[in-house]
XYZ file of C-alpha atoms in Angstrom:
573
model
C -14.890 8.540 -15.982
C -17.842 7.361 -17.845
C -21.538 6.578 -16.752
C -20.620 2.790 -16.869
C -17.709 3.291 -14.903
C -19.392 5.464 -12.176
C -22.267 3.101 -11.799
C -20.024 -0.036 -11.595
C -17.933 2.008 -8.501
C -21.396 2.926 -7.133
C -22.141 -0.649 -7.211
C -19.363 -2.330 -5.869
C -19.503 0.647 -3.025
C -23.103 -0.813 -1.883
C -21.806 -4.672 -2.158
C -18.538 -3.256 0.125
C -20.569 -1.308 2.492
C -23.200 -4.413 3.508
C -20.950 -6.129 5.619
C -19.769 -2.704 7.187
C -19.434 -2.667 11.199
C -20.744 0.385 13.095
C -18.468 0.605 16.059
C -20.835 1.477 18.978
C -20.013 2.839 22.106
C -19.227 -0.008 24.768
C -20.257 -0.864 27.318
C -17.652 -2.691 29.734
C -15.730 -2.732 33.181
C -13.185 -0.360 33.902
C -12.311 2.882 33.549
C -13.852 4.650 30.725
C -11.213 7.245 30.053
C -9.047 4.558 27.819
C -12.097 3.922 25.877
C -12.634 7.598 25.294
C -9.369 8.388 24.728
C -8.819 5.666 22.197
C -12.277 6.690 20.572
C -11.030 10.244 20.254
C -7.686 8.917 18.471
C -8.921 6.756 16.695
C -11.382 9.601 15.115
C -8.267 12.131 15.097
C -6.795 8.974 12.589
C -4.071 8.718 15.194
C -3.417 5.171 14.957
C -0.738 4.287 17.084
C -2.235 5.998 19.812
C -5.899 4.611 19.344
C -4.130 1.042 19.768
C -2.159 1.993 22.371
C -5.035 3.320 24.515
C -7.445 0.610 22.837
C -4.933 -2.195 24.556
C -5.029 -0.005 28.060
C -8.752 -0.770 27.768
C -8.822 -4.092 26.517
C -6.939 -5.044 29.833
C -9.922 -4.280 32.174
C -12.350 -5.416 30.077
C -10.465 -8.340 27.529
C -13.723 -9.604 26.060
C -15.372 -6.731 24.835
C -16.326 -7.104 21.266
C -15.987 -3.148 20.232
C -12.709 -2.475 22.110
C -11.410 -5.698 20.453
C -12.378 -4.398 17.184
C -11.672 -0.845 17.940
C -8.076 -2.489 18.488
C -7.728 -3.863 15.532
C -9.235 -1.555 13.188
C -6.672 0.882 14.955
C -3.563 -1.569 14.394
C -4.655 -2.465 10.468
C -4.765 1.125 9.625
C -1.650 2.041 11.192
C -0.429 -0.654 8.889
C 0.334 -3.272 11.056
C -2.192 -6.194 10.005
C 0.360 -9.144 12.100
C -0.075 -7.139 15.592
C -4.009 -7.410 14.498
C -4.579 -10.926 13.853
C -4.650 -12.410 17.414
C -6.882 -9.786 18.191
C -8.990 -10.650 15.286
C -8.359 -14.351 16.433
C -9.981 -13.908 19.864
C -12.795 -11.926 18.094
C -13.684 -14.718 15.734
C -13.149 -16.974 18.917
C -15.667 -15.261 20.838
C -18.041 -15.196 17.754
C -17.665 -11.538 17.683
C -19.427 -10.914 13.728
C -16.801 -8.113 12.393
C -16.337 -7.607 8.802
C -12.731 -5.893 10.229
C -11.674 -9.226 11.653
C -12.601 -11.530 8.627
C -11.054 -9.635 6.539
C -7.655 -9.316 8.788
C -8.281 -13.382 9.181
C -8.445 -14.026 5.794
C -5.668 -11.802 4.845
C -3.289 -13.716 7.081
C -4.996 -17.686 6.212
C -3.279 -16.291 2.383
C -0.159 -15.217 3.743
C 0.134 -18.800 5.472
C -1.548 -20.411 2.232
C -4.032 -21.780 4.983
C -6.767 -21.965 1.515
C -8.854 -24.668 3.401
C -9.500 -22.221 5.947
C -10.156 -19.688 3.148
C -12.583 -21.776 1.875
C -14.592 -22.923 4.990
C -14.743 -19.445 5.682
C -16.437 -18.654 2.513
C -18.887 -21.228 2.218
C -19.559 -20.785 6.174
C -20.329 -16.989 5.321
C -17.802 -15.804 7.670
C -16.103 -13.996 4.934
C -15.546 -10.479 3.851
C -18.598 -9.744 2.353
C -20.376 -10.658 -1.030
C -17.919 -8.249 -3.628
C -14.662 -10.284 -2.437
C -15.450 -13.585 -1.109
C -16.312 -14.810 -4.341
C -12.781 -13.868 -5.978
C -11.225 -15.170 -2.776
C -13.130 -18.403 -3.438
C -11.518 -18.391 -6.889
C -7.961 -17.263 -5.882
C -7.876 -20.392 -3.005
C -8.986 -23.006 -5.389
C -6.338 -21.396 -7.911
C -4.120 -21.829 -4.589
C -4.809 -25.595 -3.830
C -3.926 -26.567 -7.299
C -7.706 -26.750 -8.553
C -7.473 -24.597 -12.061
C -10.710 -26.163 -13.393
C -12.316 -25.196 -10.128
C -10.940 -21.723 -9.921
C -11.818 -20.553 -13.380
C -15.594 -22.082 -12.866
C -15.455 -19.528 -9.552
C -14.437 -16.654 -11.691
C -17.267 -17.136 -13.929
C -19.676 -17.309 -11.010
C -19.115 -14.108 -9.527
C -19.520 -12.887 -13.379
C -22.786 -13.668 -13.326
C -23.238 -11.128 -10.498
C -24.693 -8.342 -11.863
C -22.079 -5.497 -11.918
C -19.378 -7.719 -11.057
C -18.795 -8.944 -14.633
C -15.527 -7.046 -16.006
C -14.613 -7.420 -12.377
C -14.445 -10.957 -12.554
C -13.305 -11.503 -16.196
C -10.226 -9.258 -15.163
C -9.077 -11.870 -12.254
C -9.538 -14.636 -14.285
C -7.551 -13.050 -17.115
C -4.923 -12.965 -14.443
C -5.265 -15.809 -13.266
C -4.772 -17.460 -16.504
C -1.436 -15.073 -16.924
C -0.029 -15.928 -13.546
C -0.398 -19.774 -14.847
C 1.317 -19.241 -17.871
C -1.875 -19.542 -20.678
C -1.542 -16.463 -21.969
C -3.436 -16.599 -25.165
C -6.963 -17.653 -22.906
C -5.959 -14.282 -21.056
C -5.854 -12.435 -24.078
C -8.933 -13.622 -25.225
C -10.685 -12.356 -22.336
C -9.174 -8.824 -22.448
C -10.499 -9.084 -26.624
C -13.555 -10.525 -26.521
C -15.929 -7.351 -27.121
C -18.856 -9.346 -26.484
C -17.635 -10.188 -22.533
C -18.025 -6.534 -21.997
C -15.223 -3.967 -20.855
C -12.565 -4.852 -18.385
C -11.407 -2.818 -15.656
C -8.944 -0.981 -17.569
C -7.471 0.967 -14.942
C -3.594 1.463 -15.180
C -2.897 -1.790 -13.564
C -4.855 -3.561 -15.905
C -4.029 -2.216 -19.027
C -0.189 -2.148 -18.054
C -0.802 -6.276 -17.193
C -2.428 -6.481 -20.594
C 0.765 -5.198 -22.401
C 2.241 -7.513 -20.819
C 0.502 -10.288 -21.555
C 0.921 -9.145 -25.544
C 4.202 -9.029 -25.021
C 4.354 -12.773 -23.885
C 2.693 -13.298 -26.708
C 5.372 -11.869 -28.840
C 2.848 -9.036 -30.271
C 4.993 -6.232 -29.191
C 3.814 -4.378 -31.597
C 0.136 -4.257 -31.057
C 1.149 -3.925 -27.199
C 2.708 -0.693 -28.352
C -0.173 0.786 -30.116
C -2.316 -0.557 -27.043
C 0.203 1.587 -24.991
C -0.123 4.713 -27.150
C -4.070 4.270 -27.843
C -4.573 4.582 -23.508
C -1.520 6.591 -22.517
C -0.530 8.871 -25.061
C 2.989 10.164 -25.464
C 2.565 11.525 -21.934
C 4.047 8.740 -19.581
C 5.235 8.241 -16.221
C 9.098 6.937 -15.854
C 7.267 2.853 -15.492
C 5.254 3.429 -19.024
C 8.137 4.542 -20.779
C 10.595 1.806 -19.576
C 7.610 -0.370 -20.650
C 7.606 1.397 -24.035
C 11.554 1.656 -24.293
C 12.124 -2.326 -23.868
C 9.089 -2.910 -26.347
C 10.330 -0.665 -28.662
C 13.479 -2.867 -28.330
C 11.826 -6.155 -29.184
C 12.233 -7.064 -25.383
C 9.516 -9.908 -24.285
C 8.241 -8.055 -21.347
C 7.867 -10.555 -17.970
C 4.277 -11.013 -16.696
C 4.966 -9.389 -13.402
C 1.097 -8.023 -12.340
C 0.278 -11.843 -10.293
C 3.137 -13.776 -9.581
C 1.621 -15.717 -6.749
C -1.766 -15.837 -5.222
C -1.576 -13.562 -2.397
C -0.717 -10.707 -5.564
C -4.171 -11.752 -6.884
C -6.009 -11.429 -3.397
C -4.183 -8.251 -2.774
C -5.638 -7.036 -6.140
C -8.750 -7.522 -4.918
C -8.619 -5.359 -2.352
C -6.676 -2.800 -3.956
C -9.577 -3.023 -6.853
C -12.128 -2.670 -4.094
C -10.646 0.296 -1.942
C -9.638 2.073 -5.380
C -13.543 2.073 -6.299
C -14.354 3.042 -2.969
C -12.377 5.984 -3.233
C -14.813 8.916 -2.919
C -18.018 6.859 -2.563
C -16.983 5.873 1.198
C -15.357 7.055 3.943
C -11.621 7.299 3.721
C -11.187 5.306 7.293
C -13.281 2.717 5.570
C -11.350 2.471 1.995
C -8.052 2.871 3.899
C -8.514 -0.796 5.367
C -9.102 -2.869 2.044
C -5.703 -0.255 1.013
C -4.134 -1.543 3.544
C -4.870 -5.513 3.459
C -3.663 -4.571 -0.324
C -0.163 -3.152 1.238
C 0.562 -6.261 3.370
C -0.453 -9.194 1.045
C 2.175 -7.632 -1.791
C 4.188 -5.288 -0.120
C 5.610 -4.107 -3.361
C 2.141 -2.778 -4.502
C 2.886 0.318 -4.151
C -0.576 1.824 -6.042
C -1.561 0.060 -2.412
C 0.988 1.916 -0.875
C 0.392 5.319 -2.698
C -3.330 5.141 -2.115
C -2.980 4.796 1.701
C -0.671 7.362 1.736
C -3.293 10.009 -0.118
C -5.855 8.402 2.461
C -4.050 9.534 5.597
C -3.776 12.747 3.735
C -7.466 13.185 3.335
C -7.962 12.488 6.961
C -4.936 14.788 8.262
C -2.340 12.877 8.811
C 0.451 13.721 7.363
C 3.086 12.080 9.603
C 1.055 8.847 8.804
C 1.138 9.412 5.046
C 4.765 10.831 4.869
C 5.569 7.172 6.491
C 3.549 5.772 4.321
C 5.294 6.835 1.159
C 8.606 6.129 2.427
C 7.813 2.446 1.526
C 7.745 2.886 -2.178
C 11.799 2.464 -2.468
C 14.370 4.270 -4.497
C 14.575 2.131 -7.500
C 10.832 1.798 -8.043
C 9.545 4.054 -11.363
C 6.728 5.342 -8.732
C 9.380 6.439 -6.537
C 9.157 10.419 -7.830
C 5.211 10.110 -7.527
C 5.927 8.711 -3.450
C 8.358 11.367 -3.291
C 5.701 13.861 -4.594
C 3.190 13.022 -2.392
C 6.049 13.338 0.760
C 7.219 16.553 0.014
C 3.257 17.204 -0.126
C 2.975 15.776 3.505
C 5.841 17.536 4.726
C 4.500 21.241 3.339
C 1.321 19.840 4.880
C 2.815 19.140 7.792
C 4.248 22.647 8.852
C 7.855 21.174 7.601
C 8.478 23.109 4.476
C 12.067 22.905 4.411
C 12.101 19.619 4.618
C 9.106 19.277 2.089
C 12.088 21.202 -0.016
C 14.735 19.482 0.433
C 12.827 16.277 -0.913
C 12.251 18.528 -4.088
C 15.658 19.733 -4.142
C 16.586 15.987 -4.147
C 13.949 14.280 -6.626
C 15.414 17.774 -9.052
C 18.354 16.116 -9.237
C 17.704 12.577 -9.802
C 14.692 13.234 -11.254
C 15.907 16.063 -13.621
C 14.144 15.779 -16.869
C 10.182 15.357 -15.256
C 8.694 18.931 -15.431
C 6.053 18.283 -12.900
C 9.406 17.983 -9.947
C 10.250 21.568 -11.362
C 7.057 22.766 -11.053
C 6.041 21.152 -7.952
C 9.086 23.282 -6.561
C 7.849 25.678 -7.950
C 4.818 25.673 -6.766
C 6.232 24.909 -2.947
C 8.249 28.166 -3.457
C 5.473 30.353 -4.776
C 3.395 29.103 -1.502
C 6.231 30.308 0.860
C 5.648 33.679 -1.511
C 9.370 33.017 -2.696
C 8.353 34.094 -6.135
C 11.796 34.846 -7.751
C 12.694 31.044 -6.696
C 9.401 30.050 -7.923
C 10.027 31.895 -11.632
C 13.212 29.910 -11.809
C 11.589 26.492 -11.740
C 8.556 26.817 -13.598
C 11.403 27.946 -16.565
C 12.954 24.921 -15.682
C 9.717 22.895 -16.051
C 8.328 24.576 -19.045
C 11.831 23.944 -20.591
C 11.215 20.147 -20.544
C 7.814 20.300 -22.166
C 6.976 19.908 -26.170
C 6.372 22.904 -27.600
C 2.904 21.884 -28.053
C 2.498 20.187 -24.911
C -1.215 21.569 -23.920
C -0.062 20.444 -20.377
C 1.783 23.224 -20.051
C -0.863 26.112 -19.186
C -1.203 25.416 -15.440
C 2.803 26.181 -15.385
C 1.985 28.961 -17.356
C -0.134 29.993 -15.768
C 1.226 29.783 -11.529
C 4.225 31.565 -13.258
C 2.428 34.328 -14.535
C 1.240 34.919 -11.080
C 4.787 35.297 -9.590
C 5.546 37.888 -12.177
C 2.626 39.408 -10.964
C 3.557 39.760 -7.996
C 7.013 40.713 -8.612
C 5.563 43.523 -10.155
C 6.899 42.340 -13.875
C 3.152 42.855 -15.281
C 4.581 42.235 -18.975
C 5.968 39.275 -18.215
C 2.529 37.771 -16.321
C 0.026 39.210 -18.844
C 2.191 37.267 -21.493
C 2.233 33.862 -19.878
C -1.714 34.496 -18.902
C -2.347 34.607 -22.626
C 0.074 32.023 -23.648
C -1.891 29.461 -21.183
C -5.606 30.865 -22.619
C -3.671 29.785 -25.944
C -3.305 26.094 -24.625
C -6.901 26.086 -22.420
C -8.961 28.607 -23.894
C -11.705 29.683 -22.056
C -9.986 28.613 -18.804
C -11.969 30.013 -15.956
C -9.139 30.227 -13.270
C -7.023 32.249 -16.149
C -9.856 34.298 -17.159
C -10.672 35.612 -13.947
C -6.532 35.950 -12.892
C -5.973 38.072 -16.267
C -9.040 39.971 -16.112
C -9.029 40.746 -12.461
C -5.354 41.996 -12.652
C -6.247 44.175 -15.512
C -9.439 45.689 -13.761
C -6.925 46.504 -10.896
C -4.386 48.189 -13.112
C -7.325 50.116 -15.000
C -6.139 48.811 -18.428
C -8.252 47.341 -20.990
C -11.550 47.429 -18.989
C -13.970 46.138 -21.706
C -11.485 43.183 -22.502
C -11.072 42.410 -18.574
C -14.752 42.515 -17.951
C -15.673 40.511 -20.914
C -13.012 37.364 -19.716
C -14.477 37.819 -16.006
C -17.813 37.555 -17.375
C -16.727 34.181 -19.253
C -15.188 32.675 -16.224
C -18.480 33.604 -14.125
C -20.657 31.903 -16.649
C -18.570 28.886 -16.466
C -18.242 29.016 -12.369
C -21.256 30.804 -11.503
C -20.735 29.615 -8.068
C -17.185 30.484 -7.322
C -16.905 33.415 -4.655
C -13.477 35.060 -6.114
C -15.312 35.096 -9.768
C -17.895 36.997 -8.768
C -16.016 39.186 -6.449
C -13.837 40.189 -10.021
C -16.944 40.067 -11.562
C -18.718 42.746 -9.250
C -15.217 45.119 -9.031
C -15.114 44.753 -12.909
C -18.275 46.347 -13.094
C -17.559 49.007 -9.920
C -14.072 50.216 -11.967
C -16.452 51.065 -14.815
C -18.637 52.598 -12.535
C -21.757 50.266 -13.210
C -22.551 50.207 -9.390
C -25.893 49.219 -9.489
C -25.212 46.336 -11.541
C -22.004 45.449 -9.464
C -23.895 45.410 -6.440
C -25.899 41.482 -6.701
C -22.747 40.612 -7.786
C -20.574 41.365 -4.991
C -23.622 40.570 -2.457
C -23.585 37.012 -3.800
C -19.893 36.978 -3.446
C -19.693 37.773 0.139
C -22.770 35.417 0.829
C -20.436 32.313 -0.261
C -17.181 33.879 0.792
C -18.582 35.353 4.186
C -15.023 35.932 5.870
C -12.922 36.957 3.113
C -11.748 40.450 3.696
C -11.212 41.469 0.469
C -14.540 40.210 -0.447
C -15.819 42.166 2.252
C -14.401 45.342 1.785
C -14.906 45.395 -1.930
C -18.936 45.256 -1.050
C -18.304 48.139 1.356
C -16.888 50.300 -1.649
C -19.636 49.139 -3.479
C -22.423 50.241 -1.156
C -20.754 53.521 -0.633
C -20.781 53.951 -4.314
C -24.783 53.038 -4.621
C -25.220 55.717 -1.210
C -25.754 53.001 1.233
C -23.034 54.658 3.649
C -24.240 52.702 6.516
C -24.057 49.311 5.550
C -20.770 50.230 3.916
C -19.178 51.357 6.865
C -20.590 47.867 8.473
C -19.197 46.235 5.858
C -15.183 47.626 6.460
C -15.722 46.993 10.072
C -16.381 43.250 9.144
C -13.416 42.946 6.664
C -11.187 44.536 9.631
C -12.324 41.701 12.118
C -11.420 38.950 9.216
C -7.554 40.034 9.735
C -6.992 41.547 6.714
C -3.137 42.049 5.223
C -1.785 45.124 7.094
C -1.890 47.762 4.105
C -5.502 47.105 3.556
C -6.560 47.165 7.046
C -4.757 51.161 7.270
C -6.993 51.659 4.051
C -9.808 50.681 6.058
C -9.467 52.234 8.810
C -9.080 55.697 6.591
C -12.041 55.395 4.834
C -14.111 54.574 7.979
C -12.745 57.618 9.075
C -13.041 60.186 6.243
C -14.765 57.860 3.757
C -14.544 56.615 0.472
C -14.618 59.736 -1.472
C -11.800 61.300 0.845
C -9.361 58.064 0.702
C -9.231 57.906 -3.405
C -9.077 61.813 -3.552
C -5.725 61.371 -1.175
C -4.725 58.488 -3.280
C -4.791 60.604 -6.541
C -7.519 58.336 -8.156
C -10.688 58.833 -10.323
C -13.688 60.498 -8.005
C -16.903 58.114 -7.497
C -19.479 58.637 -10.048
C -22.603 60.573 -8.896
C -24.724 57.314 -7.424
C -28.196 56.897 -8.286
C -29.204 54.772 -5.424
C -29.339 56.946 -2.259
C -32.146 55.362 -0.487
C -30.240 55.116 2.574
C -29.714 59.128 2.936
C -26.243 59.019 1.907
């Protein structure tokens, strides 16, 4: 993302947040253990009960402003914005102020093409909040049949500072959705207006617009020049019927409420990261009902609910996006996702197993098997489909070192070391320098006692680059004990253990390491730590030996290299 970019989603993140309501704890008649219970669900992100409990409240106390918006706050991001808008009605009725309820209100006065009401509420300030009720504004007058109006409202909110590609973009769908689409192309090109929001959605509506325009052909290069040759099952059916000489249908806004609902979308899609997820997931949401075919609406609520640890919610959630949609593998993606999340693995496979078949010739289903496989430490199963995926790729398809590289770990652990070391070097051939593959390749070598020098040299690459990641260092500091460099292994492994406090491995590698220096003490404290942080059940009987006999005794049993003579004995050894 670029510096413009991030300041423009830091922007429209402080115009969002302005209006934001700060539900705070009621006071009412009744008994309080609804109220608490809904509070706690609604903070667990379990929707349905938070309304459910929410109502139970409501009924001793019907008036109360945060209940009612508690309510429906609860029943919009359970995705059910109809069961919310008499509860937003009798809010706005009581002249409850709740930037919740406007924007459930104005959500539904679209859906009922009520743009009157749309527009008292805007010039009444009883709107959203300053980023959308401008582009509402514009999208109602658009609405009552007032084109001169609407475009003069779209150039308004571009003289908002921050808000001017924003703007520019609706009106260049606007103009699209009306048919004139040689003004909306002259938005999109004119350099001097300033970049667009070329998101996905945007640049895909552009295409389209060429297309109209019978320019297929710069749409094409348009395509190329943003996407690549990389593209998801909707770019290349867009590419395959240009390609053809097919006039592509403007298909982005259709009808008002698919404007309004990209406002939203626009909004909770730069709010992503900057706010709260409970927060973004409502303009998501208001998004999902006013087009219910958006499913980048659909998708984003779903990763929401995610976020917050839902997975039931999200799993439901992609189950919208339907069969025949080119998102559907991405929906399906994200449910398997939810599912393994979830505790439901099989399940989460038998999604996979599914999308593999439709799905055949995408190499991120393969490897997302894959992947579920290697996490359920079926690593034969997992081998098998990351050939499958890498099968499917280019030849010089860089994308291809992250499959490279999760394989080479299942040959690893199978024990096939040839095998592993080669794909760890054929992914460093497509991301050099890699950090993750660095440290893998290195640490696996450093644990085989092969190639030392080499191993210690990549770990020492990946630490530069990560200087803050716990399992670096840890290779970093064992790299240096297998050469027996104690004393310089020893910060190393100390600063691993300080940001990976309950690792056992972590742990017991600084006990070796302090035996190693002399300080028999605080290794012996450090093994007694590593056994309390449930260590695998091999490496806990190792512990347990060497706290009995020590070090020295457990790698003469074991056949292995003595300790070198240790220079640091300060703690009488």
């Amino acid at each position: 993302m670029t510096k413009r970019k991030i300041l423009t989603a830091k922007f429209l993140t402080a115009l969002a947040l302005t209006a934001t309501t700060t539900l705070a704890t009621p006071v009412f008649a009744g008994n309080s253990g609804d109220y608490l219970a809904a509070r706690q669900a609604r903070m667990a992100g379990d929707f349905d009960a938070a309304v459910y409990y929410y109502i139970r409240a409501l009924g001793d106390d019907p008036k109360n402003p945060q209940l009612l918006e508690g309510a429906a706050l609860s029943q919009l991001s359970a995705g059910d914005l109809a069961r919310a808008v008499p509860v937003a009605e009798r809010m706005e009725k009581n002249g409850v102020e709740s930037q919740i309820a406007r924007a459930i209100l104005a959500a539904h006065e679209f859906e009922t093409e009520d743009y009157t009401a749309i527009l008292a509420r805007v010039t009444e300030d009883r709107g959203v909040g300053p980023l959308v009720d401008g582009l509402m504004a514009a999208w109602a007058r658009l609405g009552s049949g007032d084109m001169t109006a609407a475009l003069a409202a779209f150039d308004t909110v571009a003289e908002t500072k921050g808000l001017r590609g924003f703007a520019l973009y609706h009106k260049a769908l606007a103009l699209a959705m009306v048919g004139d689409f040689e003004a909306s192309e002259a938005i999109y090109s004119d350099e001097q207006a300033g970049p667009l929001q070329m998101t996905r959605r945007g640049a895909m509506a552009r295409i389209e617009v060429l297309s109209q325009l019978d320019r297929n052909a710069d749409a094409l290069a348009l395509l190329d020049r943003l996407f690549g040759h990389d593209l998801d099952p909707g770019l290349l059916a867009m590419r395959a019927s240009l390609e053809t000489g097919e006039t592509l249908p403007f298909t982005h806004v259709t009808r008002i409420t698919d404007g309004v609902a990209e406002i939203f979308y626009s909004v909770a899609a730069a709010l992503r990261g900057e706010a709260t997820n409970d927060y973004t997931l409502i303009y998501s949401r208001v998004a999902e009902d006013l087009r219910r075919d958006h499913v980048d609406a659909i998708l984003l609520s779903a990763e929401l609910l995610e976020d917050m640890g839902r997975p039931e919610l999200a799993t439901r959630a992609y189950r919208k996006v339907p069969r025949d949609n080119p998102a559907f593998h991405a929906a399906e993606l994200g449910r398997a996702e939810a599912l393994r999340r979830s505790g439901r693995a099989d399940a989460a496979l038998e999604v996979l197993d599914q999308l593999a078949e439709t799905h055949a010739d995408m190499p991120i289903v393969h490897s997302t098997r894959g992947d579920l496989f290697r996490g359920s430490e079926r690593y034969m199963e997992a081998v098998k489909a990351y050939d499958r995926a890498l099968s499917l790729y280019d030849e010089d398809d860089r994308a291809q070192w992250f499959v490279l590289y999760v394989r080479g770990i299942c040959q690893e652990r199978l024990n096939h070391w040839d095998e592993a070391e080669a794909d760890f070097r054929a992914a460093l051939q497509f991301n050099p320098e890699h950090p993750r593959v660095l440290n893998y390749l290195g640490y696996s070598l450093v644990e085989k006692q092969e190639k030392l020098e080499e191993a210690l040299s990549m770990i020492e690459r990946a630490a530069d680059a990560r200087p803050d990641s716990g399992y670096i260092l840890d290779s970093l500091g064992w790299a240096l004990y297998r050469l027996g460099r104690y004393d310089d292994s020893v910060g190393h492994m100390e600063r691993a253990a300080e940001l990976m406090p309950v690792d056992p491995t972590v742990t017991d590698h600084l006990g070796d390491v302090y035996w190693a220096v002399g300080r028999r003490l605080e290794a012996e404290f450090q093994w007694q730590r590593a056994l309390s942080f449930d260590p695998e059940a091999g490496d806990a009987e190792r512990i347990r030996r060497k706290l009995k006999v020590g070090l020295d005794a457990v790698l003469a049993e074991e056949g292995a290299k003595p300790l070198k003579v240790a220079q640091d004995t300060s703690n009488g050894g």
